[in-house]
XYZ file of C-alpha atoms in Angstrom:
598
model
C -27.099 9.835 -26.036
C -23.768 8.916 -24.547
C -24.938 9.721 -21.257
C -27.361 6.828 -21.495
C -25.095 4.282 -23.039
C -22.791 5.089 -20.189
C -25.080 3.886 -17.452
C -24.527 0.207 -18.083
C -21.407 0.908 -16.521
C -22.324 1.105 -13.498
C -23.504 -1.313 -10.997
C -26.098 -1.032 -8.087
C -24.766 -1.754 -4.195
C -26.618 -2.073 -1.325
C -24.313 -1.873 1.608
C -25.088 0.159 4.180
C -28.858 -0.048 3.783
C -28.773 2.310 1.322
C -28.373 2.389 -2.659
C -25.654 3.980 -4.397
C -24.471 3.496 -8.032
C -20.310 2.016 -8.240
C -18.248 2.050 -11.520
C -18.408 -1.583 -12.644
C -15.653 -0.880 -15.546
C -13.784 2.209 -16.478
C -15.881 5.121 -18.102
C -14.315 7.076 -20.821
C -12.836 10.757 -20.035
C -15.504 12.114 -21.388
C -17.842 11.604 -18.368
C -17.432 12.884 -14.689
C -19.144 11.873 -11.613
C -21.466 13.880 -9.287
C -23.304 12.633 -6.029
C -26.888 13.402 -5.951
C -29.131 12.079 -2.760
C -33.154 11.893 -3.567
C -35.748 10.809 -1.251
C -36.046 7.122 -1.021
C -38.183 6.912 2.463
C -38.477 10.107 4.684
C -35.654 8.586 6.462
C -33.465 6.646 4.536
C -31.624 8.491 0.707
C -31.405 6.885 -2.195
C -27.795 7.767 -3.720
C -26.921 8.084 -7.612
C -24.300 8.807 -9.241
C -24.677 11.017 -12.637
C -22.916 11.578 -15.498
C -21.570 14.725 -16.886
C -19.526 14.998 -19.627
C -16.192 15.390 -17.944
C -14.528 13.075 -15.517
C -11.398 15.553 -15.595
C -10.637 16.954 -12.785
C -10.297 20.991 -12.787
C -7.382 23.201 -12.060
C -7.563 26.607 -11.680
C -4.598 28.952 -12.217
C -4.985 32.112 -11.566
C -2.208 33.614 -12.108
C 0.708 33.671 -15.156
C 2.101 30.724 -15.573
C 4.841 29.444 -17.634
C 3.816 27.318 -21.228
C 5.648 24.270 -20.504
C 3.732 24.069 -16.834
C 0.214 24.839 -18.203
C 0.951 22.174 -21.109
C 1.423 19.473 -18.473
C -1.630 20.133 -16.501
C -3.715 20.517 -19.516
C -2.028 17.015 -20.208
C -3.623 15.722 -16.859
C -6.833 18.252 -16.107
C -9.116 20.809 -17.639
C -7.451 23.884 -16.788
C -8.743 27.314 -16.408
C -6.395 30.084 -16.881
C -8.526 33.009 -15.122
C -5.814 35.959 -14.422
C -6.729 39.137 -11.738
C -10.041 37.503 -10.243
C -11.542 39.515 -7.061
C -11.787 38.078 -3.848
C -15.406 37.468 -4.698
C -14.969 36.145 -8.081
C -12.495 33.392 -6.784
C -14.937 32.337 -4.265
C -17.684 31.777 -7.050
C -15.130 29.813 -9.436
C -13.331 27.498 -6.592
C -16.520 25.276 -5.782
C -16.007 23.954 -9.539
C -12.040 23.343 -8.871
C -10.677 20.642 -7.337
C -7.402 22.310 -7.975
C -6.014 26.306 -7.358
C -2.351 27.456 -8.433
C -1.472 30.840 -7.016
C 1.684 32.576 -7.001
C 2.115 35.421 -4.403
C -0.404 38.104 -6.181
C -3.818 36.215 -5.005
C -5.040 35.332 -1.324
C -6.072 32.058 -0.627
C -8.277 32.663 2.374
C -10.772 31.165 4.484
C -13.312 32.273 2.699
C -11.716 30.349 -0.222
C -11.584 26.955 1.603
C -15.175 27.382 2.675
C -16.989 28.275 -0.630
C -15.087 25.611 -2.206
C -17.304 23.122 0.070
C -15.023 20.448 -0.062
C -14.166 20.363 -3.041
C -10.696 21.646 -3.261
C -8.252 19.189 -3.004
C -4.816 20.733 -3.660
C -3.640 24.493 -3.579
C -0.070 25.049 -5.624
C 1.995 27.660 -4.354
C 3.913 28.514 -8.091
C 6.950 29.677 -5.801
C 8.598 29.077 -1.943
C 6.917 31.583 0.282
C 2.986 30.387 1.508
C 2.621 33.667 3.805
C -0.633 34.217 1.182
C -2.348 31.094 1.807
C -4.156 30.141 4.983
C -2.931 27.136 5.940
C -4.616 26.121 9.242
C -7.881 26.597 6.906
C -6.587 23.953 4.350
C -6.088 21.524 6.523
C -9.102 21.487 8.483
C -10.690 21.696 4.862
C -8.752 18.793 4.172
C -6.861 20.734 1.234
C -3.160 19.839 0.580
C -1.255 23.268 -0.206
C 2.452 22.346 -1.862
C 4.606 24.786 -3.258
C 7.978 24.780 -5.610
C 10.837 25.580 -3.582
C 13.669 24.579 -5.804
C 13.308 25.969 -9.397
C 14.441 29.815 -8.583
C 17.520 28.948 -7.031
C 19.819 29.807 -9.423
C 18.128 33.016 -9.988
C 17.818 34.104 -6.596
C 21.774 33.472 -6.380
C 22.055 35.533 -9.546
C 20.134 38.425 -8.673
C 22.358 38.779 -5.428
C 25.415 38.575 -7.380
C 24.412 41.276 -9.942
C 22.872 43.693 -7.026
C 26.007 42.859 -5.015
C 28.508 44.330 -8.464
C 26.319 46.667 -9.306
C 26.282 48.203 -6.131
C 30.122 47.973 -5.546
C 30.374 50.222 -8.733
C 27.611 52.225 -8.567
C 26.048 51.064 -11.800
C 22.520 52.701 -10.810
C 23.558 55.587 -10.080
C 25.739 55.992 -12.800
C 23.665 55.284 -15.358
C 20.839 57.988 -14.144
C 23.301 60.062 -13.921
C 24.285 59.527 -17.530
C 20.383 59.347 -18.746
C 20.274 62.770 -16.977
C 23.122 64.203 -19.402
C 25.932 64.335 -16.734
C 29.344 63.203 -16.913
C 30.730 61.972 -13.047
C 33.405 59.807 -13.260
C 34.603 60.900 -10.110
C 31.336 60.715 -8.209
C 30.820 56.860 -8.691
C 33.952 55.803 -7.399
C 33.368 51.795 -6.535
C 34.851 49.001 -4.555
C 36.696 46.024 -5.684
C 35.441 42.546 -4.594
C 38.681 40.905 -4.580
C 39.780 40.282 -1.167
C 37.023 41.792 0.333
C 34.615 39.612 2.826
C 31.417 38.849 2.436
C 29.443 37.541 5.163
C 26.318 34.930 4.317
C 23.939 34.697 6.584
C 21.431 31.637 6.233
C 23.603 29.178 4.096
C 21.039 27.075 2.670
C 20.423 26.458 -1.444
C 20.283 30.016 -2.828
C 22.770 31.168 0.329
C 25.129 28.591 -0.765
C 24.834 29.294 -4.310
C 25.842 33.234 -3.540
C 28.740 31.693 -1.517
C 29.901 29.455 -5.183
C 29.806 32.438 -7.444
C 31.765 35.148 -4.796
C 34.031 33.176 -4.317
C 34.838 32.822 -8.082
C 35.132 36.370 -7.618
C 37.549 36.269 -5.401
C 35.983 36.936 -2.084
C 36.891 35.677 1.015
C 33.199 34.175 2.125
C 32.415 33.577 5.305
C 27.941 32.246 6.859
C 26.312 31.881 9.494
C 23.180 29.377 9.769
C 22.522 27.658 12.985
C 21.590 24.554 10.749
C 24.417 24.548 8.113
C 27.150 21.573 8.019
C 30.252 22.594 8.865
C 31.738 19.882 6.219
C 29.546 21.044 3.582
C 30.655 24.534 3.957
C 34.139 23.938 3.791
C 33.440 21.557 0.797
C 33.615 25.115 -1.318
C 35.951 27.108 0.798
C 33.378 28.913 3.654
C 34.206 29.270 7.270
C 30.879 28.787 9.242
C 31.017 31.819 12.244
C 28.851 32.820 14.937
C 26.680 35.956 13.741
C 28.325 38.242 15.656
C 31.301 37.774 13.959
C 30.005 37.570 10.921
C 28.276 41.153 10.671
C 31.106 42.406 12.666
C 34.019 41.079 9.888
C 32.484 41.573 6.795
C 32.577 43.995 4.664
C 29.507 42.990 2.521
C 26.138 40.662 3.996
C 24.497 38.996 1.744
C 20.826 37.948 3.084
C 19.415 34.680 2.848
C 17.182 33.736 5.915
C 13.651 32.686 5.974
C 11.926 35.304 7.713
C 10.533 33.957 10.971
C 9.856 35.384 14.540
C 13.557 34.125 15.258
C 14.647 36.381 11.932
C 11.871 39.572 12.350
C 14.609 42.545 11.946
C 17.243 40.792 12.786
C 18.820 43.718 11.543
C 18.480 46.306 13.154
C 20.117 49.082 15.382
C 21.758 46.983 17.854
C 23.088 45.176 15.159
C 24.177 47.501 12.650
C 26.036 49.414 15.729
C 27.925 45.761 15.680
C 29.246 46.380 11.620
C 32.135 47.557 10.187
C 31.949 51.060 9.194
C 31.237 51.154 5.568
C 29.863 47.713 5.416
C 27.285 47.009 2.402
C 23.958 44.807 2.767
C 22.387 42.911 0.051
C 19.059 41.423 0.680
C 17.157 39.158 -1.785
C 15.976 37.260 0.795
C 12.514 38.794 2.667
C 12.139 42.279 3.607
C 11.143 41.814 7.355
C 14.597 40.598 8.256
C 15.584 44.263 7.869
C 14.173 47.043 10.154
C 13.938 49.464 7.127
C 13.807 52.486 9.483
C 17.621 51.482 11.550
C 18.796 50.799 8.158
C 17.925 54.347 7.120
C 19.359 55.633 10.151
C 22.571 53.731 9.554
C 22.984 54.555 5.935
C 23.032 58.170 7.210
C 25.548 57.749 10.326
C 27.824 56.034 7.823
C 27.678 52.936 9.042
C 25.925 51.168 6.325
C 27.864 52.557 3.328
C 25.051 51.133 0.521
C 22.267 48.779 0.414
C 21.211 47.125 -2.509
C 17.576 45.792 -2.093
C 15.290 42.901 -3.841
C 12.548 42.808 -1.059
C 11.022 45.111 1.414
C 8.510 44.638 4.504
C 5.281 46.406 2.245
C 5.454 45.668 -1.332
C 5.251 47.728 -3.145
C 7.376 50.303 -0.446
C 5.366 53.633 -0.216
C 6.407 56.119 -3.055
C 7.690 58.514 -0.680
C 9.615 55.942 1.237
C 13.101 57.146 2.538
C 14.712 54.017 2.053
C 14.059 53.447 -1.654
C 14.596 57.317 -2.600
C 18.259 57.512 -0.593
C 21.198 57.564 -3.476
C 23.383 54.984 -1.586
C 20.831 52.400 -2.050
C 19.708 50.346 -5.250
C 15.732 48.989 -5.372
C 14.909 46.528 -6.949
C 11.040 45.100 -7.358
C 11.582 41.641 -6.006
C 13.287 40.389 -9.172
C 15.034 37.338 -7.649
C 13.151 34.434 -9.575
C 12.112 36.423 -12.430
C 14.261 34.856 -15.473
C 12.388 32.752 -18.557
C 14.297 30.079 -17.239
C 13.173 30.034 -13.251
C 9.713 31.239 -14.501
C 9.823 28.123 -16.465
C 11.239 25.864 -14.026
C 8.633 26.535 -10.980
C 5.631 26.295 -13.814
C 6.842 22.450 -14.526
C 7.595 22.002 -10.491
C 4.095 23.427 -9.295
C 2.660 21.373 -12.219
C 4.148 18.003 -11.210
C 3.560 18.674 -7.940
C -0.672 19.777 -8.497
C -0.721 16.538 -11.018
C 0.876 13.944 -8.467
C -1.379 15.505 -5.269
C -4.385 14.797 -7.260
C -3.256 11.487 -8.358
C -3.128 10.802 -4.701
C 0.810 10.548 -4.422
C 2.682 11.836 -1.368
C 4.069 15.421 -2.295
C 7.636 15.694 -0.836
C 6.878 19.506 -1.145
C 3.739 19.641 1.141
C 3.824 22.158 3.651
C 0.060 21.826 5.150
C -0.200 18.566 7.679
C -2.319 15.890 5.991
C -5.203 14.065 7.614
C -4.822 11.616 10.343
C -7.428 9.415 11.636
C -9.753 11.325 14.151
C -9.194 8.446 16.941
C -4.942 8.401 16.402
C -5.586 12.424 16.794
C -7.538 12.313 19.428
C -5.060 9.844 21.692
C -1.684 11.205 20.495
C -2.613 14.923 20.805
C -0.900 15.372 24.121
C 2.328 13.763 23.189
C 2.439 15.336 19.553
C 2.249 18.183 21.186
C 5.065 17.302 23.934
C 7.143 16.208 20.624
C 7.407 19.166 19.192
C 7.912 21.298 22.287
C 10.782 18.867 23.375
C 12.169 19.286 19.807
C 12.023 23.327 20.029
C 13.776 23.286 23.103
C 16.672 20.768 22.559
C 17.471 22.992 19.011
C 17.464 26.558 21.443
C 19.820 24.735 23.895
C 22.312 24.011 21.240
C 25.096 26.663 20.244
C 28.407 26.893 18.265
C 28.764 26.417 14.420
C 28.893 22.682 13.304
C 25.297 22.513 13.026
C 22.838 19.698 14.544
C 23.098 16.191 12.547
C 22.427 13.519 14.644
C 19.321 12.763 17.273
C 17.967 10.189 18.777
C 14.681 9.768 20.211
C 13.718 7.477 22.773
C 10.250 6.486 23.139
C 9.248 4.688 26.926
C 6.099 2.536 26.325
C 4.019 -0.583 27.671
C 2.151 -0.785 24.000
C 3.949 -3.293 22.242
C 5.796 -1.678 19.222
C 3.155 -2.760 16.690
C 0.619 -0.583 18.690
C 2.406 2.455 18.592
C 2.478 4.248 15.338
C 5.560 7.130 15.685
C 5.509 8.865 12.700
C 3.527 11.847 13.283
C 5.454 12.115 16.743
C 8.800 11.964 14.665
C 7.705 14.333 12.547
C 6.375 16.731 15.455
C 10.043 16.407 16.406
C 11.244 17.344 13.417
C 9.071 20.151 12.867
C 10.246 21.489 16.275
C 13.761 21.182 15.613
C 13.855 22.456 12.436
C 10.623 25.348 12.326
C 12.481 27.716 14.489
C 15.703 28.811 12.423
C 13.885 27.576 9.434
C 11.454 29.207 6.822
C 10.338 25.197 5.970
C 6.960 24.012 7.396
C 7.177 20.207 8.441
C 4.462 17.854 8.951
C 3.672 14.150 8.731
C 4.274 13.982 4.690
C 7.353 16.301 4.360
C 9.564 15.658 7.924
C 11.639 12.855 6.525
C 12.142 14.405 3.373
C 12.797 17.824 4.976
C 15.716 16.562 7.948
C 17.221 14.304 4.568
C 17.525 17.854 2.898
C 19.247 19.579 5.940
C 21.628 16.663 6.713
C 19.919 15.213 9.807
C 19.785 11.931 10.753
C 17.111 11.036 13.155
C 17.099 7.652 14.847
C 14.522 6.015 16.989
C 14.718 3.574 19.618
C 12.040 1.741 21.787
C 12.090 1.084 25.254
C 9.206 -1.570 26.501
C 7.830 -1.050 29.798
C 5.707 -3.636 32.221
C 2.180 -2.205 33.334
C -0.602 -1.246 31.755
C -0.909 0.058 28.085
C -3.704 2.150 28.409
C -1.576 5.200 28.250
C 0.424 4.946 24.928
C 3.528 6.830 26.152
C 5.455 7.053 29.483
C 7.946 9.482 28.359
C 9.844 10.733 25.010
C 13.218 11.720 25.084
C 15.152 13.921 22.832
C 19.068 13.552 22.323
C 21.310 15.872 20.363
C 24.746 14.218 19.794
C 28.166 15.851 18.943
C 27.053 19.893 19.401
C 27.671 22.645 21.922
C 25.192 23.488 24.458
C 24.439 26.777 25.493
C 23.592 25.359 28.901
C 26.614 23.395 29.744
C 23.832 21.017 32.676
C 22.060 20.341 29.688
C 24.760 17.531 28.535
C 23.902 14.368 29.629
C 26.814 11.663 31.341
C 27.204 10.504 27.835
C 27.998 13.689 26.068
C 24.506 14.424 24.179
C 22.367 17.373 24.734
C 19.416 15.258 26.263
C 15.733 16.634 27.298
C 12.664 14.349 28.575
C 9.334 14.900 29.090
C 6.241 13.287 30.095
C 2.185 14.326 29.677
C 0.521 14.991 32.956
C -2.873 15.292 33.275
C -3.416 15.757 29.510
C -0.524 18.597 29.587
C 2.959 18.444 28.638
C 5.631 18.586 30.659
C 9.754 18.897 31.081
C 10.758 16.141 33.683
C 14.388 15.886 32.650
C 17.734 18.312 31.421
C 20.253 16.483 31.057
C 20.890 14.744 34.377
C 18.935 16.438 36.306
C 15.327 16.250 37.139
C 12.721 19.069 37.215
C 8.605 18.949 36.767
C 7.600 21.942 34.986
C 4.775 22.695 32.504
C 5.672 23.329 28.804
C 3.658 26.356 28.528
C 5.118 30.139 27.820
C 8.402 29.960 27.913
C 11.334 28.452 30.322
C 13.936 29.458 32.317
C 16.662 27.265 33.233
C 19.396 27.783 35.309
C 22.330 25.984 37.236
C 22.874 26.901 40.479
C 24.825 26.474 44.148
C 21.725 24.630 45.932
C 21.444 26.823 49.084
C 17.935 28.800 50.455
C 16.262 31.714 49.150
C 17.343 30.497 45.788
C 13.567 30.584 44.626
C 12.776 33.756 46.543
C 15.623 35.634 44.455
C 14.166 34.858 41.045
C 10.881 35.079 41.459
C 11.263 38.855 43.248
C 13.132 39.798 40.223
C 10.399 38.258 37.770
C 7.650 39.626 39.747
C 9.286 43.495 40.076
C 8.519 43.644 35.703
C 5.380 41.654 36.289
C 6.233 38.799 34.667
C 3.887 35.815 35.662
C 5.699 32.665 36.976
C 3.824 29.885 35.894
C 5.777 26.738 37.456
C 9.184 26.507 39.015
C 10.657 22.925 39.853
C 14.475 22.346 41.090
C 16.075 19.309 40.239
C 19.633 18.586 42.296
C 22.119 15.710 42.834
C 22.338 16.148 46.523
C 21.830 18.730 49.478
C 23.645 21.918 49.088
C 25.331 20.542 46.071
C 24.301 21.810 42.530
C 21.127 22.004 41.344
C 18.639 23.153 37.883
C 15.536 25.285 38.847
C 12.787 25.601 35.992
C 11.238 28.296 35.837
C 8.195 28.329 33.537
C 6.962 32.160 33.063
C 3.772 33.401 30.750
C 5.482 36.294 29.436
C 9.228 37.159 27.530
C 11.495 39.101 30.552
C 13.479 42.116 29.227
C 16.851 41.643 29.049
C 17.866 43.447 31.958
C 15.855 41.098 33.823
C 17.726 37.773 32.130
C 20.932 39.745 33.225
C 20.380 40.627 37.033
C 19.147 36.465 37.130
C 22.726 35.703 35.622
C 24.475 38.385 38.285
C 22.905 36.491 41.034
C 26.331 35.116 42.678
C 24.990 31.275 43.178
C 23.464 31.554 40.109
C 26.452 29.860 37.253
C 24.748 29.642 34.157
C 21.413 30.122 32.881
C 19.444 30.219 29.345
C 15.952 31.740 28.148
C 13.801 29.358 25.944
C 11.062 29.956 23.695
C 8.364 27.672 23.375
């Protein structure tokens, strides 16, 4: 009956040849809209739009979710509160969603994407970590996946603070101990925290918040994160170190680094060998940082004194697991967000977030590239792709402690400036810079937002060229001002870290380190090194490459004059051993060098 009242409020349009049915004036929110195509000719469909009796969109949540989040979708969207679904039973619900909020407990895969046939519009990760949503299949799906990356903060930092405590006084322990009906005061002996150091590694929001509340305790706190300010650490009294000296000073490490390929078991034996004897380790941070079997091993060599432990590489860790079942170290079952409050907190975050994606707002917490016009794609691909590897390799080439804040990027063009849309290159920039020592996941709607939160500025300049415009770019260059290089002939005249590149033949390349020119392929990795220009230079290298069979893919040599100094590229397919890196560096011409990951 409504249904056929409603029809008046629609209009017929002919464009295109064919016949489809518009809104003429708003429907009520009792109706929704579905796209039917019937035969009109054998060739030619005849499009209608018909009415069902819900013009809300649908959300999904399938899993807990706090009261106050649900409340504001239901505010917005029917919502669906389907708990424990199967892998199959998600599938058959997700073509009628055009919404799905997960936390960590439920797999958004392929297989997801695809039976939602198009449908899906936005994924909500209730939570920071995406590692259980396939993100190359929501974009090409055209899904947005955001996530809520702020709310647990305060919790995180508080679960680290009681594990750290706990641990210095052996409150587990002691109280099985009691619940068993013993009495050993003299077995659970602690540590004070007063004076004692405690070493931060990855200094970002719930790294910084550990920092706050030690040092109310007293501690002397010192971090190490490649990207932390310098200024804003010593704004509450930490000393930002290299992280050798940080694991080898401190007498408790706190964990707070994404875990990336950069951050895979970062600890590990090498490392631990580095520690103080008796050092303690606190890690509500992810388990893969850790290798869980070196930590076992230093636990028992005495090394590692305890470990007190939020996250682990398998959760949950095998019953029989050494780690969890040795006395000096305290499990926990990845606790760190789980108070009413944070619980609370990333419901209403995941909720604004699902709410505004589907409204069709930009969602500062996007961490899935959005779409971008096929033909822009199709032109740009090259260069987006020489943006980011230009980005990746300025960050590796940067070392010390005050942290990167300030780049320019210089963009070499005959397009006039109106016919050269940078964003996405910016942001492929971005993403490079920051990806690497980073758990964040930058693309064209989150890269401004993302370098704002981290403290970098990122300027952009354009230089006009005479010829022909059919190309869109001549050359980008990338400028890091006021840092440390790890390659000292990476520092331009002017002071800046400085890398250029061009695209050859549809394929990136590194034309420029600092002063010097090369020509070498960004593909695998690079090696760079400074050398005394004199012959057999190449033959040197290469022999020691080729003796572990690693595959040299391009070598170039930039120099200022004849027998003078000089840079050689070397662009190889696979990672040399160390031993390798070293004999290059014993070479006697050879006066610096640097291995970079691309």
């Amino acid at each position: 009956m409504a249904a056929s009242a409603s029809w008046t409020s629609l209009k017929p349009s002919t464009s295109s040849g064919q016949v489809s049915w518009l809104r003429h004036r708003p429907l009520s929110a009792a109706f929704g809209v579905t796209n039917l195509s019937l035969g009109r000719h054998r060739d030619q469909p005849r499009r209608f739009i018909v009415l069902s009796m819900d013009a809300k969109p649908t959300i999904l949540v399938a899993e807990k979710l706090g009261e106050a989040g649900v409340n504001l979708l239901k505010e917005f969207a029917n919502v669906d509160c389907s708990y424990n679904l199967s892998a199959e039973e998600l599938c058959t619900k997700i073509s009628l969603c055009d919404a799905l909020i997960v936390r960590s407990g439920t797999k958004v895969s392929r297989e997801v994407f695809e039976s939602s046939a198009g449908r899906l519009k936005v994924v909500g990760r209730a939570g920071v970590g995406i590692d259980n949503v396939d993100l190359a299949a929501a974009t090409e799906h055209g899904c947005l996946v955001v996530n809520a990356p702020t709310a647990n903060t305060v919790a995180a930092a508080e679960h680290g603070i009681a594990l750290l405590t706990a641990m210095a006084r052996n409150v587990a322990q002691a109280d099985a101990s009691v619940k068993a009906g013993k009495w050993q005061r003299n077995k659970y002996v602690g540590v004070s925290l007063v004076g004692k150091t405690l070493a931060v590694m990855g200094f970002g929001k719930v790294g910084s918040e550990v920092a706050r509340r030690a040092k109310g305790l007293g501690m002397h706190v010192i971090a190490h994160d490649p990207y932390a300010a310098a200024d804003r650490a010593r704004a509450i009294g930490v000393e930002l170190v290299s992280f050798d000296e940080a694991i080898a000073s401190a007498d408790f490490i706190s964990l707070h680094m994404p875990l990336t390929a950069a951050t895979s078991k970062i600890l590990n034996d090498d490392t631990f060998a580095k520690m103080k004897k008796g050092v303690r380790i606190v890690n509500v941070a992810r388990g893969g940082v850790i290798d869980e079997e070196a930590l076992v091993r230093a636990i028992d060599a005495g090394i590692v004194a305890q470990a007190a432990l939020d996250v682990f590489t398998e959760e949950p860790p095998a019953k029989d697991s050494k780690l969890v079942q040795n006395e000096n170290v305290i499990a926990t079952p990845h606790l760190g967000a789980s108070t009413m409050e944070a619980q609370e907190g990333v419901a209403i975050e995941i909720a604004e977030a699902v709410v505004g994606a589907l409204k069709g707002e930009l969602a500062a917490t996007a961490v899935n590239a959005p779409m971008v016009p096929a033909q822009v794609l199709t032109e740009l691909k090259p260069y987006v792709a020489l943006a980011e590897k230009l980005g990746r390799l300025a960050v590796q080439l940067v070392a010390g402690i005050s942290g990167v804040k300030t780049v320019k990027v210089t963009y070499a063009s005959a397009r006039a400036p109106d016919d050269l849309d940078t964003r996405l290159l910016r942001a492929m920039i971005t993403k490079g810079l920051i990806e690497p020592i980073s758990s964040a996941f930058v693309n064209l709607v989150n890269a401004d937002f993302t370098a704002k939160q981290r403290g970098l500025r990122i300027t952009e300049e354009r230089v006009t060229l005479d010829g022909s415009p059919e190309s869109p770019l001549e050359l980008i260059q990338v400028q890091i001002a006021n840092v440390e290089s790890k390659f000292a002939s990476a520092i331009s005249d002017s002071g800046e870290i400085k890398v250029e590149g061009r695209v050859k033949d549809g394929i990136p390349h590194l034309t420029k380190v600092g002063s010097f020119e090369v020509d070498v392929s960004l593909e695998g990795s690079i090696i760079l090194c400074r050398q005394v220009d004199q012959p057999g230079m190449i033959g040197k290298v290469g022999r020691i490459l080729g003796e572990e069979n690693i595959n040299v893919s391009f070598m170039s040599v930039g120099r200022i004059a004849p027998r003078k100094q000089a840079v050689m590229a070397i662009g190889v397919d696979e990672e040399p051993s160390k031993q390798s890196l070293m004999r290059i560096g014993e070479i006697p011409a050879v006066e610096e060098f640097v291995y970079l990951k691309l």
